[in-house]
């Protein structure tokens, strides 16, 4: 009753506030005032609503390390834990971070699907399965909103690849659109009631998503009852009348958008009904009321949840998401007293998060080398580089340590406007995210200045990434002056995160500090489509002979009891703005694994990638652990799991192919502007089943450190024509463990074209040695339904189903029949 009265009070406050606004104030409220916020309207007691990127951490409104953020593991890692309750705890932590940074709304979660393994932003989404994605996303949204912070579930809808994402028209038939791509959004809207949704860049069936009246107004709001606000992806809103009539409430970013003055003019010209503007403003004010930004409206959360230890939760999520896909002869956990030869540059220079808008700056990162050094006795661990995943220059300080950098901003006369610290050599100032005292109007040049203390003697490469004029100096000597012109890139993120260019090689001595600088003069010819300064000062350490590096790793591995090799992708492989070309690990990493495994049969490989990669040596090593992008505590979590202090808890949220050629759905490149989802409902494991293809590791696969017997399975129909599956199982091993019980449905004698089987429910159980646990898993009615394209509605498919309790998709333990 208390919440009902609070909701009534919020609605009343919204209507009162709306009634006080004139047309110009209303339309101004629907467009960003800057990169991350909406304008305050003091006359109605409305604060400025602040948004921030936030899938794995809350960056806030500044691209800076001055205000660090907790960096959780990537969304693929969170989904790999198969635990909505854990996702809810993650959301609560992020709400805590948001409140600390003055953020009202997180631009997350990303619940697009892993339609193809080539998706460049794969790491930022959860799974190939709509049910698992919806369940994890529901937990995340509930957690963030438990903390009184809004979410924007994105990117609505069918934004499942990056190639030509601003213009692509994705052709999706009604049935797969409903059963696959809309399904996670629907589950989250119905079960978590998110306060926001973000509409995508792409078109769906000819209509751009920021103007898609049918999907937004009729489906999202009408059928599902969504009552939150709808914000455009950044720069996605293209039409004033199309947007407002298509259900778009807020156009971001500002200060110039298709709303504001243009929308007020459209209303006065009779092109737009003011009632449509009022509906959008009402949605924004309702959001403000919920987050406590509107006077007179009680916030949904008056008292935030108890404080959460961010480091501890980041470490727990990492180990819970690690997927042990191979463990021959119990190679893991490591036996006490064993010596370990660690190799791989990625073990020292950890990549803990993906590239693009999800990036944050944690105040510390625990690398695999750090974690194992702390966990193992003195003298038990050796480290060799072995192979480096990156053969390109990277932003100074992002991988190479030893840089201390600042940015100096000057006007056209050379006067110093202000200075700012740089987390690395990457300048990414968008909108008002500028050092104090600096404006885009006055800014004429930015100079990255500082020092570099190399850790290796030899020839160091320095260069630039970005467009425009640069002057580079090292150790007091100008080594490059010139201009970088625009290449073939069409996506601004691709242009910015594109190929770095080497400008000079300089011989340096380990431990001897030198001054470095990079002057970038701004030129309107290379201006971004919104107020922004984006470029990088890049570096690469001395290149040693790759064969020598591998030989050193082999020698160390031969002398140790266990060899641990860490392999990884880079931001040039997985990032926002482009899709992948292949699934190969970059550099000589495959050669390193083969050589080490040949020298030491007890070789463990840790795969640090946000999405599937080919593992051509997978049968030649003792164990393989997938660590995804494991967040700031990844190295500590890795040590926990390798030493056996904790169990790897993950199960695959996505099928891993042997090779890209085996994957049944791979197309990400439009033809004549269109990308046709010809596979229909057959994506992910559904497509593998249909093709009769065998992957390297199936959906749901993952090993633990104990064993389980599945003792009984009972499935009964439930009211509403769904059902319930009850599974009893026993921990038959010698240590406490956790099992993810997966329940699949397989129709027998199917009367409609459907996948051979699909995930209908899951639950985690924990038990000690010899203990029995029970999982009671609801089988929702929707699991037995299809979208009938002729009727335009959901239809229950009655008949006989096989209910399968499984350890993974291909490891069925018990089956029973259920008639619906």
Short mmCIF file of C-alpha atoms in Angstrom, two decimals, residues 329-517:
data_model
loop_
_atom_site.label_atom_id
_atom_site.label_comp_id
_atom_site.label_asym_id
_atom_site.label_seq_id
_atom_site.Cartn_x
_atom_site.Cartn_y
_atom_site.Cartn_z
CA UNK A 329 43.49 -35.76 -15.63
CA UNK A 330 42.40 -33.13 -13.10
CA UNK A 331 45.14 -30.73 -14.17
CA UNK A 332 43.26 -28.12 -12.18
CA UNK A 333 43.22 -27.14 -9.43
CA UNK A 334 46.98 -26.96 -9.05
CA UNK A 335 48.37 -29.29 -6.43
CA UNK A 336 50.08 -27.63 -3.48
CA UNK A 337 53.81 -27.16 -3.79
CA UNK A 338 53.92 -27.21 -7.58
CA UNK A 339 56.05 -24.81 -9.57
CA UNK A 340 54.37 -22.75 -12.29
CA UNK A 341 55.82 -21.26 -15.48
CA UNK A 342 53.55 -18.39 -16.53
CA UNK A 343 53.83 -16.95 -20.05
CA UNK A 344 52.03 -14.58 -22.38
CA UNK A 345 52.27 -10.80 -22.48
CA UNK A 346 48.56 -10.77 -21.60
CA UNK A 347 49.46 -12.26 -18.21
CA UNK A 348 51.47 -9.13 -17.38
CA UNK A 349 49.52 -6.48 -19.31
CA UNK A 350 45.98 -7.59 -18.62
CA UNK A 351 43.07 -6.58 -20.81
CA UNK A 352 40.21 -6.52 -18.33
CA UNK A 353 37.48 -4.74 -20.31
CA UNK A 354 36.33 -4.19 -23.86
CA UNK A 355 36.83 -1.14 -26.06
CA UNK A 356 34.34 1.58 -26.91
CA UNK A 357 31.69 3.33 -24.85
CA UNK A 358 31.78 0.69 -22.09
CA UNK A 359 35.32 1.66 -21.09
CA UNK A 360 36.01 2.84 -17.54
CA UNK A 361 39.14 3.62 -15.54
CA UNK A 362 39.57 1.50 -12.40
CA UNK A 363 41.97 2.71 -9.73
CA UNK A 364 43.85 -0.58 -9.94
CA UNK A 365 44.00 -3.72 -12.05
CA UNK A 366 45.12 -7.11 -10.79
CA UNK A 367 46.81 -8.90 -13.70
CA UNK A 368 47.22 -12.69 -13.86
CA UNK A 369 50.89 -12.17 -13.00
CA UNK A 370 49.94 -10.04 -9.99
CA UNK A 371 47.34 -12.53 -8.80
CA UNK A 372 49.54 -15.61 -9.08
CA UNK A 373 52.55 -13.84 -7.56
CA UNK A 374 50.47 -13.02 -4.49
CA UNK A 375 48.94 -16.49 -4.22
CA UNK A 376 51.95 -18.76 -4.77
CA UNK A 377 54.95 -19.21 -2.47
CA UNK A 378 58.15 -17.32 -3.22
CA UNK A 379 60.14 -19.08 -5.90
CA UNK A 380 57.16 -21.11 -7.20
CA UNK A 381 56.41 -18.80 -10.15
CA UNK A 382 58.42 -17.72 -13.19
CA UNK A 383 57.24 -15.39 -15.95
CA UNK A 384 58.24 -15.03 -19.59
CA UNK A 385 56.59 -12.90 -22.26
CA UNK A 386 56.35 -15.74 -24.76
CA UNK A 387 54.14 -13.91 -27.25
CA UNK A 388 52.40 -10.55 -27.40
CA UNK A 389 48.83 -10.40 -28.71
CA UNK A 390 49.40 -6.87 -29.97
CA UNK A 391 51.89 -6.10 -32.66
CA UNK A 392 50.44 -2.62 -33.10
CA UNK A 393 51.15 0.53 -31.18
CA UNK A 394 48.65 1.15 -28.37
CA UNK A 395 47.76 4.29 -26.36
CA UNK A 396 50.73 5.13 -24.17
CA UNK A 397 50.15 3.74 -20.70
CA UNK A 398 47.23 1.48 -21.63
CA UNK A 399 49.59 -1.51 -21.91
CA UNK A 400 53.08 -0.07 -21.52
CA UNK A 401 53.77 1.14 -18.01
CA UNK A 402 56.14 3.97 -17.20
CA UNK A 403 54.17 6.87 -18.73
CA UNK A 404 53.06 9.91 -16.71
CA UNK A 405 51.03 12.19 -18.97
CA UNK A 406 48.99 15.39 -18.92
CA UNK A 407 47.15 17.35 -21.59
CA UNK A 408 47.72 21.10 -22.04
CA UNK A 409 45.05 23.05 -23.89
CA UNK A 410 45.76 26.34 -25.72
CA UNK A 411 43.83 28.85 -27.78
CA UNK A 412 44.80 30.13 -31.23
CA UNK A 413 47.22 32.67 -29.72
CA UNK A 414 48.97 29.97 -27.72
CA UNK A 415 47.52 31.01 -24.36
CA UNK A 416 47.13 28.17 -21.87
CA UNK A 417 43.40 27.56 -21.26
CA UNK A 418 43.71 24.64 -18.88
CA UNK A 419 45.29 21.26 -18.16
CA UNK A 420 43.94 17.81 -17.50
CA UNK A 421 45.35 14.45 -16.46
CA UNK A 422 45.25 11.54 -18.89
CA UNK A 423 44.60 7.95 -17.82
CA UNK A 424 46.68 6.97 -20.84
CA UNK A 425 47.74 8.56 -24.10
CA UNK A 426 44.16 8.58 -25.34
CA UNK A 427 42.34 11.92 -25.48
CA UNK A 428 38.60 11.43 -25.75
CA UNK A 429 36.80 14.59 -24.74
CA UNK A 430 33.21 14.60 -25.91
CA UNK A 431 30.75 17.40 -25.25
CA UNK A 432 31.57 19.27 -22.05
CA UNK A 433 34.10 16.68 -20.92
CA UNK A 434 36.99 19.14 -21.11
CA UNK A 435 39.59 20.25 -18.56
CA UNK A 436 38.50 23.12 -16.35
CA UNK A 437 38.63 26.48 -18.14
CA UNK A 438 38.58 24.94 -21.63
CA UNK A 439 35.80 25.35 -24.21
CA UNK A 440 35.48 23.88 -27.69
CA UNK A 441 35.09 27.39 -29.10
CA UNK A 442 38.43 28.61 -27.71
CA UNK A 443 40.41 25.39 -28.01
CA UNK A 444 42.93 25.40 -30.86
CA UNK A 445 45.50 22.81 -29.82
CA UNK A 446 46.08 20.02 -27.31
CA UNK A 447 49.56 18.94 -26.29
CA UNK A 448 50.10 15.65 -24.50
CA UNK A 449 53.17 16.14 -22.33
CA UNK A 450 54.95 14.06 -19.75
CA UNK A 451 57.65 11.51 -19.16
CA UNK A 452 58.35 7.91 -20.03
CA UNK A 453 60.56 5.54 -18.06
CA UNK A 454 61.03 2.42 -20.18
CA UNK A 455 61.27 -1.00 -18.61
CA UNK A 456 63.16 -2.40 -21.62
CA UNK A 457 66.26 -1.23 -23.47
CA UNK A 458 65.96 -1.02 -27.24
CA UNK A 459 64.09 0.70 -30.05
CA UNK A 460 60.74 2.06 -28.91
CA UNK A 461 58.11 2.96 -31.50
CA UNK A 462 56.02 6.12 -31.06
CA UNK A 463 53.12 7.29 -33.16
CA UNK A 464 49.63 8.74 -33.52
CA UNK A 465 46.07 7.58 -33.94
CA UNK A 466 43.39 9.96 -35.13
CA UNK A 467 42.87 12.60 -37.78
CA UNK A 468 44.59 15.94 -38.29
CA UNK A 469 47.96 17.61 -37.66
CA UNK A 470 50.50 16.23 -35.19
CA UNK A 471 53.99 17.09 -33.94
CA UNK A 472 55.73 14.37 -31.92
CA UNK A 473 58.83 14.83 -29.75
CA UNK A 474 60.82 12.31 -27.71
CA UNK A 475 63.78 13.15 -25.46
CA UNK A 476 63.73 16.77 -26.61
CA UNK A 477 63.87 15.99 -30.34
CA UNK A 478 60.98 16.43 -32.78
CA UNK A 479 60.67 13.09 -34.55
CA UNK A 480 57.53 13.73 -36.63
CA UNK A 481 55.44 16.59 -38.02
CA UNK A 482 52.57 15.94 -40.41
CA UNK A 483 48.84 15.45 -41.07
CA UNK A 484 46.76 12.27 -40.98
CA UNK A 485 43.85 12.39 -43.46
CA UNK A 486 40.56 10.46 -43.30
CA UNK A 487 40.69 6.89 -44.56
CA UNK A 488 37.85 4.62 -45.69
CA UNK A 489 36.21 4.49 -42.27
CA UNK A 490 32.48 5.31 -42.08
CA UNK A 491 31.93 4.97 -38.33
CA UNK A 492 33.43 7.69 -36.10
CA UNK A 493 34.33 5.06 -33.52
CA UNK A 494 36.19 3.11 -36.19
CA UNK A 495 38.06 6.23 -37.29
CA UNK A 496 39.06 6.97 -33.72
CA UNK A 497 39.80 3.42 -32.62
CA UNK A 498 41.27 2.54 -36.02
CA UNK A 499 44.82 1.78 -37.01
CA UNK A 500 47.61 3.58 -35.16
CA UNK A 501 50.43 4.91 -37.33
CA UNK A 502 54.08 4.53 -36.36
CA UNK A 503 55.90 7.86 -36.72
CA UNK A 504 59.36 7.18 -35.30
CA UNK A 505 61.64 4.66 -33.60
CA UNK A 506 63.79 5.93 -30.72
CA UNK A 507 66.52 4.01 -28.89
CA UNK A 508 65.91 4.17 -25.12
CA UNK A 509 67.53 2.63 -22.07
CA UNK A 510 65.62 0.77 -19.36
CA UNK A 511 65.13 2.94 -16.27
CA UNK A 512 66.25 6.20 -17.92
CA UNK A 513 63.39 8.71 -17.97
CA UNK A 514 62.80 10.86 -21.08
CA UNK A 515 60.38 13.67 -21.82
CA UNK A 516 57.69 13.02 -24.43
CA UNK A 517 55.10 15.24 -26.11
#
